[in-house]
Amino acid sequence: MIEIRIHGRGGQGNVVAAYLLAMAAFEEGRYGQAFPNFGAERRGAPVIAFVRIANEHILRRNQVLTPAFLIIQDQALLHVSGVTNGLLPGGKILVNSPQSSDELSQQLGKEVISIQASLLAKKILGRPVPNTALLAAFFALTGMLSQKSLRKVLQHKFQGIVLEKNLLLIQEAVGLVPAGIWQSEETNVASS
Amino acid sequence: MLQALEGSQAVAQAVALCRPQVIAAYPITPQTHIVENISKLVADGKLKCEFISVESEFSAASVVLGAAIAGSRAYTASASQGILLMAEVLFNIAGLRVPLVMTCANRAISSPLSIWNDQQDSMAVRDAGWIQLYCADNQEAVDTTIQAYLIAERTELPVMVCMDGFTLTHTLEGIDIPTQEQVDNFLPAYKFSRTLNPQNPISLGTLVSPDFYSEARHSHHTAILNAQTEIIAVDQEWAKISGRCSGGLLTVEGPEEAKIAILIIGSVYGTLLAAMEEFPEEQPVKLIKLRSFRPFPIDALKAACEGLDDVIVLERAIGLGSGAIVGLEVTAALAELANPPKVHNFAAGLGGRDIPLEMLPRLLATLNEPSDRRLRIIDVELDKLPEEDR
């Protein structure tokens, strides 16, 4: 079972990102579970969402305390206490940030990949919502789930011009990261 | 069909499959996405039904009460303060013996203000005269919602389907949504023996003098207790159609030889099952999932606990100034056994606090501590409190 924690702020589509991830797992015949942990119900407030992906029925409903992956939608949250807590040894962090991956990896002493997801979303969607670009990058990095599944679940979630722009956005986002470098035995277990 | 859905979406679809004719709900917090999703189904023309957005939960309950008495299958949902605001009408619905179904998306009660999960809301109305069924996962929430209409309409008692807020309502997972045909084969058209009809006028809810109030109470109490048979039968009938049981009154999981049981109510079930796999070195434990809290299944509980040494009750509410709520009733029921097991009462997960897998070994470790029958909040952090409050 792979556990993922998504950190962001109200309005950045954290819960949608978590749901899309679990839906993509479901699309590939696996089990997925996603749920949010809201703070204050307002835009800008820190929001956490949890995702589990497994090959068997997921029983547990507790919060994800020891994730294998962190997806951070707002780089400022990297420096908020508790955000990187519990990341498994060898765990990876994908972050929406203008800072370079090397710089952030060095700062945090962990393996970090950064992409400018907000900037890309602003360019293509006209709104700086980083969630779908980060998901596309995450799928590319881990190889855990296919871009095809992501496209499929986006088609469930969005329609018309928003869907078209998101499909374009994820295509661009995939090109920003080295494909498969986070592919491991663990992610393969999930895809076996 | 198996679909990846949020619990609220799934329950909305389950309600729609039951062909309700009137739905009334207060559309603002602490409401869940259930009624939002239903209103969308109505707006999109996928569900032909009168959807009434009202100004309070008091009105929501009043509208569905009137609708059901006038001959319509009706539905409402609420949680937390909404349940409390409904409370007066909930007692009336039950006292009038009206077959209604509602969802309580269990959430904590203010004050202090909390939007998160616990079960204080439905426990606050446990004696309102409704049947209360608690769901362990979203599949059970879907199946129990459908079953609830048949139970309600056969017994002419209202049914409250309780599902943990957030932990279930906001969790997306794979859920099988039955077909319309399956539900139509299971659930006949709405029928109420005392439907108001101007051609044949009757009065409901009239003044009852002390000469008859006790009898009315006795009859209501007996009807709920007798509903145990129907709850089991309906679960089995739905299993024949869907292939799934939701657990009748209660279920017992775990090794036959176990001398210890943990009794839970609601969605912590899966977490404790996972914990049993995660900590195989722990002593063998049975897990009792109490689905029906009203009626309280005394006989089934006694049968499940006969021969046990210890029963740990883990609940998500607290009887302030007394202690356990579920645990107290379990203790009383088991006292009728020749060799009653020791009952240990714990609350956890109040106001949305996470219940981790480590809860299992923590609970079991308390058995080595000096016996204390009072309720303990097992995850309380006393160092956060001033000395005098500890």
Coordinates of C-alpha atoms in Angstrom, one line a residue:
Chain A
M1 CA 0.0 0.0 0.0
I2 CA 1.3 3.4 -1.0
E3 CA 0.4 6.4 1.2
I4 CA 0.5 10.0 -0.1
R5 CA -0.2 13.2 1.7
I6 CA -1.1 16.4 -0.1
H7 CA -0.6 19.8 1.6
G8 CA -2.0 23.0 0.2
R9 CA -4.2 25.9 0.9
G10 CA -8.0 26.3 0.7
G11 CA -8.8 27.1 -3.0
Q12 CA -5.8 25.2 -4.5
G13 CA -7.9 22.1 -5.2
N14 CA -6.2 19.8 -2.6
V15 CA -9.3 17.6 -2.1
V16 CA -9.9 17.4 -5.8
A17 CA -6.2 16.3 -6.3
A18 CA -6.6 13.6 -3.7
Y19 CA -9.9 12.4 -5.2
L20 CA -8.4 12.4 -8.7
L21 CA -5.5 10.3 -7.5
A22 CA -7.7 7.7 -5.9
M23 CA -10.0 7.7 -8.9
A24 CA -7.1 7.1 -11.2
A25 CA -6.1 4.1 -9.1
F26 CA -9.6 2.8 -9.3
E27 CA -9.6 3.4 -13.1
E28 CA -6.6 0.9 -13.2
G29 CA -8.4 -1.7 -11.3
R30 CA -6.7 -1.0 -8.0
Y31 CA -8.1 0.2 -4.7
G32 CA -8.0 3.9 -3.9
Q33 CA -9.0 5.9 -0.8
A34 CA -8.9 9.7 -0.5
F35 CA -10.1 12.0 2.2
P36 CA -9.5 15.6 3.4
N37 CA -8.6 17.0 6.7
F38 CA -10.0 20.5 6.6
G39 CA -8.8 23.2 8.9
A40 CA -10.8 26.4 9.0
E41 CA -13.2 26.5 6.1
R42 CA -11.8 29.4 4.1
R43 CA -9.6 30.2 1.2
G44 CA -5.9 30.3 2.1
A45 CA -6.2 28.1 5.2
P46 CA -3.8 25.1 5.2
V47 CA -5.6 21.9 4.0
I48 CA -4.3 18.4 4.1
A49 CA -5.6 15.5 2.1
F50 CA -4.7 11.8 2.3
V51 CA -4.5 9.2 -0.4
R52 CA -4.0 5.4 -0.2
I53 CA -3.5 3.2 -3.2
A54 CA -3.3 -0.6 -2.8
N55 CA -3.9 -3.9 -4.6
E56 CA -6.3 -5.0 -1.9
H57 CA -9.3 -3.6 -0.1
I58 CA -8.3 -0.7 2.2
L59 CA -9.6 -1.2 5.7
R60 CA -8.0 1.6 7.7
R61 CA -9.4 5.1 7.9
N62 CA -6.8 6.8 10.0
Q63 CA -4.8 9.8 8.8
V64 CA -1.7 9.2 6.8
L65 CA 1.1 9.8 9.3
T66 CA 4.0 8.1 7.4
P67 CA 3.6 8.9 3.7
A68 CA 5.9 7.6 1.0
F69 CA 5.2 10.8 -1.0
L70 CA 4.4 14.4 -0.2
I71 CA 2.8 16.7 -2.7
I72 CA 3.1 20.3 -1.6
Q73 CA 1.0 22.8 -3.6
D74 CA 2.4 25.9 -1.9
Q75 CA 6.1 26.0 -1.3
A76 CA 5.7 28.3 1.8
L77 CA 4.1 25.3 3.5
L78 CA 7.5 23.4 3.3
H79 CA 8.7 25.6 6.1
V80 CA 5.5 25.2 8.2
S81 CA 6.1 22.9 11.2
G82 CA 4.8 19.4 10.8
V83 CA 4.3 19.4 7.0
T84 CA 7.2 17.1 6.3
N85 CA 6.7 15.0 9.5
G86 CA 6.6 11.3 9.1
L87 CA 7.9 11.1 5.6
L88 CA 9.3 7.6 5.3
P89 CA 13.0 7.1 4.9
G90 CA 13.7 7.5 1.2
G91 CA 10.4 9.3 0.8
K92 CA 10.0 11.9 -1.9
I93 CA 8.6 15.4 -2.1
L94 CA 7.0 17.0 -5.1
V95 CA 6.5 20.7 -4.7
N96 CA 5.1 23.6 -6.6
S97 CA 7.9 26.2 -6.4
P98 CA 10.0 28.5 -8.5
Q99 CA 13.1 27.3 -6.6
S100 CA 15.1 24.6 -8.2
S101 CA 14.9 20.9 -7.2
D102 CA 18.6 20.9 -6.2
E103 CA 18.2 24.0 -4.0
L104 CA 15.2 22.6 -2.2
S105 CA 16.7 19.1 -1.8
Q106 CA 19.7 20.7 -0.2
Q107 CA 17.6 22.9 2.1
L108 CA 15.5 20.1 3.3
G109 CA 18.0 17.2 3.2
K110 CA 15.3 15.2 1.3
E111 CA 14.7 14.3 -2.3
V112 CA 12.7 17.1 -3.7
I113 CA 11.5 17.8 -7.2
S114 CA 10.0 21.2 -8.0
I115 CA 7.9 22.4 -10.9
Q116 CA 6.4 25.8 -11.4
A117 CA 2.9 24.4 -11.4
S118 CA 1.1 27.7 -10.5
L119 CA 2.9 29.6 -13.3
L120 CA 2.0 26.9 -15.9
A121 CA -1.6 26.8 -14.7
K122 CA -1.8 30.6 -14.9
K123 CA -0.5 30.4 -18.4
I124 CA -2.8 27.7 -19.7
L125 CA -5.9 27.8 -17.4
G126 CA -5.7 31.5 -16.7
R127 CA -5.8 30.7 -13.0
P128 CA -2.9 29.7 -10.8
V129 CA -4.4 26.3 -9.6
P130 CA -1.5 23.9 -9.4
N131 CA -3.2 20.6 -8.6
T132 CA -3.6 18.9 -12.0
A133 CA -0.1 19.9 -13.2
L134 CA 1.4 18.5 -10.0
L135 CA -0.6 15.3 -10.4
A136 CA 0.6 14.8 -14.0
A137 CA 4.2 15.3 -12.8
F138 CA 3.6 12.9 -9.9
F139 CA 2.3 10.2 -12.3
A140 CA 5.3 10.7 -14.6
L141 CA 7.9 10.6 -11.8
T142 CA 6.5 7.5 -10.1
G143 CA 5.1 5.7 -13.1
M144 CA 2.6 4.5 -10.5
L145 CA -0.4 5.4 -12.6
S146 CA -0.7 6.2 -16.3
Q147 CA -1.3 9.6 -17.9
K148 CA -4.2 7.9 -19.7
S149 CA -5.9 7.2 -16.4
L150 CA -5.3 10.8 -15.4
R151 CA -6.9 12.0 -18.6
K152 CA -9.8 9.7 -18.0
V153 CA -10.6 10.9 -14.5
L154 CA -10.2 14.6 -15.6
Q155 CA -12.9 13.8 -18.1
H156 CA -15.1 12.6 -15.3
K157 CA -14.5 15.8 -13.3
F158 CA -14.3 18.6 -15.8
Q159 CA -16.1 19.4 -19.0
G160 CA -15.8 21.7 -22.0
I161 CA -13.1 24.4 -22.2
V162 CA -11.9 23.7 -18.6
L163 CA -11.3 20.0 -19.5
E164 CA -9.5 20.9 -22.7
K165 CA -7.2 23.4 -21.0
N166 CA -6.5 20.9 -18.2
L167 CA -5.6 18.2 -20.7
L168 CA -3.2 20.6 -22.4
L169 CA -1.8 21.6 -18.9
I170 CA -1.0 18.0 -17.9
Q171 CA 0.7 17.3 -21.2
E172 CA 3.0 20.3 -20.6
A173 CA 3.6 19.4 -16.9
V174 CA 4.8 15.9 -17.8
G175 CA 7.6 17.4 -19.8
L176 CA 8.9 19.3 -16.8
V177 CA 10.0 16.2 -14.8
P178 CA 12.3 13.3 -15.6
A179 CA 10.0 10.4 -16.2
G180 CA 10.2 7.3 -14.0
I181 CA 13.0 8.5 -11.6
W182 CA 10.8 7.8 -8.6
Q183 CA 9.8 4.4 -9.9
S184 CA 10.8 1.9 -7.3
E185 CA 10.0 -1.6 -6.1
E186 CA 7.4 0.0 -3.9
T187 CA 5.6 1.9 -6.6
N188 CA 5.9 -1.3 -8.8
V189 CA 4.3 -3.3 -6.0
A190 CA 1.4 -0.9 -6.3
S191 CA 1.2 -1.4 -10.1
S192 CA 1.8 -5.1 -10.2
Chain B
M1 CA -21.9 -0.8 -10.6
L2 CA -18.6 -0.3 -8.7
Q3 CA -17.7 3.4 -8.8
A4 CA -15.1 5.6 -7.1
L5 CA -17.4 8.0 -5.2
E6 CA -17.3 10.2 -2.1
G7 CA -19.5 8.7 0.6
S8 CA -22.0 11.6 0.4
Q9 CA -22.4 11.2 -3.4
A10 CA -23.0 7.5 -3.0
V11 CA -25.7 8.0 -0.3
A12 CA -27.3 10.6 -2.5
Q13 CA -27.5 8.1 -5.3
A14 CA -28.9 5.4 -2.9
V15 CA -31.6 7.8 -1.8
A16 CA -32.5 8.6 -5.4
L17 CA -32.8 4.9 -6.2
C18 CA -35.5 4.6 -3.4
R19 CA -37.6 7.0 -5.5
P20 CA -38.3 9.6 -2.8
Q21 CA -41.2 12.0 -3.5
V22 CA -40.3 14.8 -1.1
I23 CA -36.9 15.9 0.2
A24 CA -36.5 18.8 2.6
A25 CA -33.2 20.0 3.9
Y26 CA -31.4 22.9 5.3
P27 CA -28.6 23.5 2.8
I28 CA -25.9 25.1 4.9
T29 CA -23.3 23.8 7.4
P30 CA -23.5 21.4 9.2
Q31 CA -25.1 19.9 6.1
T32 CA -23.1 17.4 4.0
H33 CA -22.8 17.0 0.3
I34 CA -25.6 14.4 0.4
V35 CA -28.5 16.8 -0.1
E36 CA -26.3 19.0 -2.4
N37 CA -25.9 15.9 -4.6
I38 CA -29.6 15.1 -4.4
S39 CA -30.6 18.6 -5.4
K40 CA -28.3 18.3 -8.4
L41 CA -30.0 15.1 -9.4
V42 CA -33.4 16.8 -9.1
A43 CA -32.1 19.9 -11.0
D44 CA -30.7 17.7 -13.8
G45 CA -34.0 16.0 -14.2
K46 CA -32.5 12.6 -13.1
L47 CA -34.8 12.4 -10.0
K48 CA -38.4 13.4 -10.1
C49 CA -39.0 14.7 -6.6
E50 CA -40.1 17.8 -4.7
F51 CA -36.9 19.3 -3.2
I52 CA -37.6 21.9 -0.6
S53 CA -34.7 24.0 0.7
V54 CA -35.8 25.2 4.1
E55 CA -34.6 27.9 6.6
S56 CA -33.7 25.5 9.4
E57 CA -33.4 21.8 10.3
F58 CA -36.6 22.3 12.5
S59 CA -38.5 23.0 9.3
A60 CA -36.7 20.3 7.3
A61 CA -37.9 17.7 9.8
S62 CA -41.4 19.2 9.9
V63 CA -41.8 19.2 6.1
V64 CA -40.8 15.5 5.8
L65 CA -43.1 14.6 8.7
G66 CA -46.0 16.3 6.9
A67 CA -45.0 14.7 3.5
A68 CA -44.8 11.2 4.9
I69 CA -48.2 11.5 6.7
A70 CA -49.7 12.8 3.4
G71 CA -48.5 9.7 1.6
S72 CA -45.1 10.5 0.2
R73 CA -41.8 8.7 0.7
A74 CA -39.6 11.4 2.2
Y75 CA -36.0 12.0 3.2
T76 CA -33.8 14.5 5.1
A77 CA -30.3 14.6 6.4
S78 CA -28.4 16.6 9.0
A79 CA -25.7 16.5 11.6
S80 CA -24.4 18.1 14.7
Q81 CA -26.3 21.3 15.8
G82 CA -28.8 20.5 13.0
I83 CA -29.8 17.3 14.7
L84 CA -30.2 19.2 18.0
L85 CA -32.4 21.8 16.3
M86 CA -34.5 19.0 14.8
A87 CA -34.8 17.2 18.2
E88 CA -38.3 18.3 19.0
V89 CA -39.7 17.2 15.6
L90 CA -37.6 14.0 15.8
F91 CA -39.5 13.0 18.9
N92 CA -42.8 13.9 17.2
I93 CA -42.0 11.9 14.0
A94 CA -41.3 8.8 16.2
G95 CA -44.2 9.3 18.5
L96 CA -46.5 9.6 15.5
R97 CA -44.9 6.3 14.2
V98 CA -44.2 7.7 10.8
P99 CA -42.0 5.7 8.4
L100 CA -39.3 8.3 7.6
V101 CA -35.6 7.8 6.8
M102 CA -32.9 10.3 7.5
T103 CA -29.1 10.3 7.5
C104 CA -27.2 11.6 10.4
A105 CA -23.7 12.4 9.2
N106 CA -22.2 12.2 12.7
R107 CA -20.4 15.3 13.8
A108 CA -19.4 16.8 17.1
I109 CA -21.6 19.2 19.1
S110 CA -20.7 22.8 20.0
S111 CA -19.5 24.3 22.2
P112 CA -16.5 24.4 21.7
L113 CA -17.3 24.8 18.0
S114 CA -16.2 21.8 16.0
I115 CA -17.1 20.7 12.5
W116 CA -15.4 17.3 12.8
N117 CA -16.6 13.8 13.5
D118 CA -17.9 12.2 16.6
Q119 CA -21.2 10.7 17.5
Q120 CA -22.5 13.0 20.2
D121 CA -25.3 14.3 17.9
S122 CA -27.1 11.0 17.3
M123 CA -26.4 9.9 20.8
A124 CA -28.2 13.0 22.0
V125 CA -31.4 11.8 20.4
R126 CA -30.9 8.1 21.1
D127 CA -34.1 8.0 23.1
A128 CA -36.2 9.9 20.6
G129 CA -37.9 6.6 19.5
W130 CA -36.1 6.2 16.2
I131 CA -34.4 3.1 15.0
Q132 CA -30.6 4.0 14.8
L133 CA -28.3 2.0 12.5
Y134 CA -24.6 2.8 12.4
C135 CA -22.5 2.2 9.3
A136 CA -18.9 0.9 9.3
D137 CA -18.1 2.0 5.7
N138 CA -19.6 3.7 2.7
Q139 CA -20.9 0.5 1.2
E140 CA -22.8 -0.2 4.3
A141 CA -24.1 3.4 4.3
V142 CA -25.5 2.8 0.7
D143 CA -27.0 -0.6 1.6
T144 CA -28.4 0.6 4.9
T145 CA -30.0 3.6 3.4
I146 CA -31.9 1.4 1.0
Q147 CA -32.7 -1.2 3.7
A148 CA -33.9 1.6 6.0
Y149 CA -36.9 2.5 3.8
L150 CA -38.1 -1.1 3.9
I151 CA -37.6 -1.4 7.7
A152 CA -39.3 2.0 8.2
E153 CA -42.3 1.2 6.0
R154 CA -42.8 -2.3 7.4
T155 CA -42.5 -1.3 11.1
E156 CA -43.9 2.2 10.7
L157 CA -41.0 3.5 12.7
P158 CA -38.5 6.2 11.5
V159 CA -34.9 5.1 10.8
M160 CA -31.8 7.2 11.4
V161 CA -28.9 6.0 9.3
C162 CA -25.8 7.2 11.2
M163 CA -22.5 7.5 9.2
D164 CA -19.4 9.1 10.5
G165 CA -19.0 12.7 9.2
F166 CA -15.8 13.2 7.1
T167 CA -14.4 9.7 7.9
L168 CA -17.2 8.3 5.7
T169 CA -19.1 11.2 4.1
H170 CA -16.0 12.9 2.7
T171 CA -14.0 9.8 1.8
L172 CA -13.8 8.7 -1.8
E173 CA -13.6 4.9 -2.3
G174 CA -14.9 2.2 -4.5
I175 CA -18.6 1.7 -3.8
D176 CA -21.1 -0.5 -5.5
I177 CA -24.2 1.4 -6.5
P178 CA -27.1 -1.0 -7.0
T179 CA -29.2 -0.8 -10.2
Q180 CA -32.7 0.7 -10.2
E181 CA -34.0 -2.7 -11.0
Q182 CA -32.4 -4.2 -7.9
V183 CA -33.9 -1.5 -5.7
D184 CA -37.3 -1.7 -7.3
N185 CA -37.4 -5.5 -6.8
F186 CA -36.6 -4.9 -3.1
L187 CA -38.6 -1.9 -2.2
P188 CA -42.3 -1.7 -3.0
A189 CA -44.1 1.6 -3.4
Y190 CA -44.6 3.7 -0.3
K191 CA -47.4 2.7 2.0
F192 CA -48.5 4.2 5.3
S193 CA -51.5 2.8 7.1
R194 CA -52.6 6.1 8.5
T195 CA -52.2 8.3 5.4
L196 CA -54.2 11.5 5.8
N197 CA -57.2 11.5 3.4
P198 CA -59.9 14.1 3.3
Q199 CA -62.4 11.5 2.3
N200 CA -61.8 9.6 5.5
P201 CA -60.5 12.1 8.1
I202 CA -58.5 10.9 11.1
S203 CA -56.4 12.7 13.7
L204 CA -52.8 12.0 14.5
G205 CA -50.8 13.2 17.5
T206 CA -53.8 14.2 19.6
L207 CA -53.7 15.0 23.3
V208 CA -53.3 11.9 25.4
S209 CA -54.4 12.0 29.0
P210 CA -52.3 10.2 31.7
D211 CA -54.8 7.3 31.3
F212 CA -53.2 6.4 28.0
Y213 CA -49.7 8.0 27.8
S214 CA -48.0 5.0 29.5
E215 CA -49.7 2.7 27.0
A216 CA -48.6 4.8 24.1
R217 CA -45.0 4.7 25.4
H218 CA -45.2 0.9 26.0
S219 CA -46.5 0.3 22.6
H220 CA -43.7 2.5 21.0
H221 CA -41.0 0.9 23.1
T222 CA -42.2 -2.6 22.2
A223 CA -42.5 -1.8 18.5
I224 CA -38.8 -0.7 18.4
L225 CA -37.7 -3.8 20.3
N226 CA -39.7 -6.0 17.9
A227 CA -38.1 -4.2 15.0
Q228 CA -35.0 -6.4 15.6
T229 CA -36.6 -9.2 13.7
E230 CA -37.3 -6.9 10.7
I231 CA -33.7 -5.4 10.8
I232 CA -32.2 -8.9 10.4
A233 CA -34.8 -10.0 7.8
V234 CA -34.4 -7.0 5.7
D235 CA -30.6 -7.3 5.7
Q236 CA -30.9 -10.9 4.5
E237 CA -33.4 -9.9 1.8
W238 CA -31.1 -7.2 0.5
A239 CA -28.2 -9.7 0.6
K240 CA -30.2 -12.0 -1.7
I241 CA -30.4 -9.2 -4.2
S242 CA -27.1 -7.4 -3.7
G243 CA -24.9 -10.2 -2.5
R244 CA -23.9 -8.1 0.6
C245 CA -24.9 -8.2 4.3
S246 CA -24.5 -5.0 6.3
G247 CA -24.4 -6.9 9.6
G248 CA -27.9 -7.3 10.9
L249 CA -28.0 -6.1 14.5
L250 CA -24.3 -6.8 15.2
T251 CA -21.4 -8.9 13.8
V252 CA -18.5 -10.6 15.5
E253 CA -15.1 -10.9 13.7
G254 CA -12.0 -12.6 15.0
P255 CA -10.7 -15.9 16.3
E256 CA -13.2 -18.2 18.1
E257 CA -10.8 -18.8 21.0
A258 CA -10.4 -15.1 21.8
K259 CA -11.3 -14.2 25.4
I260 CA -11.3 -10.4 24.7
A261 CA -13.6 -8.5 22.5
I262 CA -13.5 -4.9 21.4
L263 CA -17.0 -3.5 20.7
I264 CA -17.2 -0.5 18.4
I265 CA -19.9 1.5 16.7
G266 CA -19.3 3.1 13.3
S267 CA -16.3 3.6 11.0
V268 CA -13.5 2.8 13.4
Y269 CA -14.2 -0.8 12.5
G270 CA -11.9 -1.0 9.5
T271 CA -9.1 0.7 11.3
L272 CA -9.2 -1.8 14.1
L273 CA -9.4 -4.7 11.6
A274 CA -6.3 -3.3 9.9
A275 CA -4.7 -3.0 13.3
M276 CA -5.3 -6.7 14.0
E277 CA -3.4 -7.5 10.9
E278 CA -0.7 -4.9 11.7
F279 CA -0.1 -6.2 15.2
P280 CA -0.3 -10.0 14.9
E281 CA 1.7 -10.4 18.1
E282 CA -1.1 -9.0 20.2
Q283 CA -3.4 -11.5 22.0
P284 CA -6.4 -12.8 20.0
V285 CA -9.3 -10.3 19.9
K286 CA -12.8 -10.4 18.6
L287 CA -14.2 -7.3 17.1
I288 CA -17.9 -6.7 17.7
K289 CA -19.5 -4.2 15.3
L290 CA -22.7 -2.9 16.8
R291 CA -24.9 -1.8 13.9
S292 CA -28.2 -1.4 15.7
F293 CA -28.0 0.8 18.7
R294 CA -31.8 1.4 18.7
P295 CA -33.2 -1.2 19.2
F296 CA -30.4 -2.2 21.5
P297 CA -29.9 -5.9 20.8
I298 CA -29.5 -7.3 24.3
D299 CA -30.0 -11.0 23.4
A300 CA -27.6 -10.8 20.4
L301 CA -25.0 -9.0 22.5
K302 CA -25.3 -11.6 25.3
A303 CA -24.8 -14.4 22.8
A304 CA -21.8 -12.6 21.3
C305 CA -20.1 -12.0 24.7
E306 CA -20.9 -15.3 26.5
G307 CA -17.7 -16.8 27.7
L308 CA -15.5 -13.7 27.2
D309 CA -13.3 -12.4 30.0
D310 CA -13.1 -8.8 28.9
V311 CA -15.1 -6.5 26.6
I312 CA -13.6 -3.2 25.7
V313 CA -16.2 -0.7 24.5
L314 CA -14.7 2.1 22.3
E315 CA -17.2 4.9 21.6
R316 CA -17.1 8.3 20.0
A317 CA -19.3 10.2 22.4
I318 CA -19.5 10.9 26.2
G319 CA -22.3 11.1 28.7
L320 CA -21.0 14.2 30.4
G321 CA -21.3 13.8 34.1
S322 CA -21.9 10.1 33.9
G323 CA -19.4 8.5 31.5
A324 CA -20.1 5.8 28.9
I325 CA -23.2 5.8 26.8
V326 CA -22.9 2.6 24.7
G327 CA -20.7 1.1 27.4
L328 CA -23.2 1.6 30.1
E329 CA -25.9 -0.2 28.1
V330 CA -23.4 -3.0 27.2
T331 CA -22.6 -3.4 30.9
A332 CA -26.2 -3.6 31.9
A333 CA -27.0 -6.1 29.2
L334 CA -24.1 -8.4 30.0
A335 CA -24.8 -8.3 33.7
E336 CA -27.6 -10.7 32.9
L337 CA -25.0 -13.4 32.0
A338 CA -24.1 -16.0 34.6
N339 CA -20.4 -15.1 34.3
P340 CA -20.4 -11.6 32.8
P341 CA -17.2 -10.4 31.3
K342 CA -15.6 -7.3 32.7
V343 CA -16.6 -4.2 30.6
H344 CA -14.0 -1.5 30.1
N345 CA -15.3 1.8 28.8
F346 CA -13.3 4.1 26.6
A347 CA -14.1 7.2 24.4
A348 CA -11.8 8.2 21.6
G349 CA -11.8 10.2 18.4
L350 CA -13.9 13.1 19.9
G351 CA -14.3 16.2 17.8
G352 CA -12.5 14.5 14.8
R353 CA -9.3 13.4 16.6
D354 CA -7.6 10.7 14.6
I355 CA -7.8 7.1 15.8
P356 CA -4.6 5.5 14.7
L357 CA -3.8 1.8 14.3
E358 CA -1.9 2.0 17.6
M359 CA -5.2 2.3 19.3
L360 CA -5.5 -1.5 19.3
P361 CA -2.3 -2.2 21.4
R362 CA -3.1 0.8 23.6
L363 CA -6.6 -0.5 24.4
L364 CA -5.3 -4.0 25.1
A365 CA -2.5 -2.7 27.3
T366 CA -5.2 -1.1 29.6
L367 CA -6.3 -4.6 30.6
N368 CA -3.1 -4.9 32.6
E369 CA -3.9 -1.7 34.5
P370 CA -6.0 -1.7 37.7
S371 CA -9.6 -2.2 36.8
D372 CA -11.6 1.0 36.4
R373 CA -15.2 0.8 35.2
R374 CA -15.6 4.5 34.6
L375 CA -15.3 5.9 31.1
R376 CA -11.8 7.1 30.2
I377 CA -11.1 9.3 27.2
I378 CA -8.1 7.2 26.1
D379 CA -6.5 9.7 23.8
V380 CA -6.8 12.7 26.2
E381 CA -3.6 14.7 26.7
L382 CA -3.8 15.9 30.2
D383 CA -0.7 18.0 30.1
K384 CA -2.7 20.4 27.9
L385 CA -5.0 21.1 30.8
P386 CA -4.5 23.2 34.0
E387 CA -3.8 21.0 37.1
E388 CA -7.4 21.4 38.5
D389 CA -9.0 20.0 35.3
R390 CA -7.0 16.8 35.0

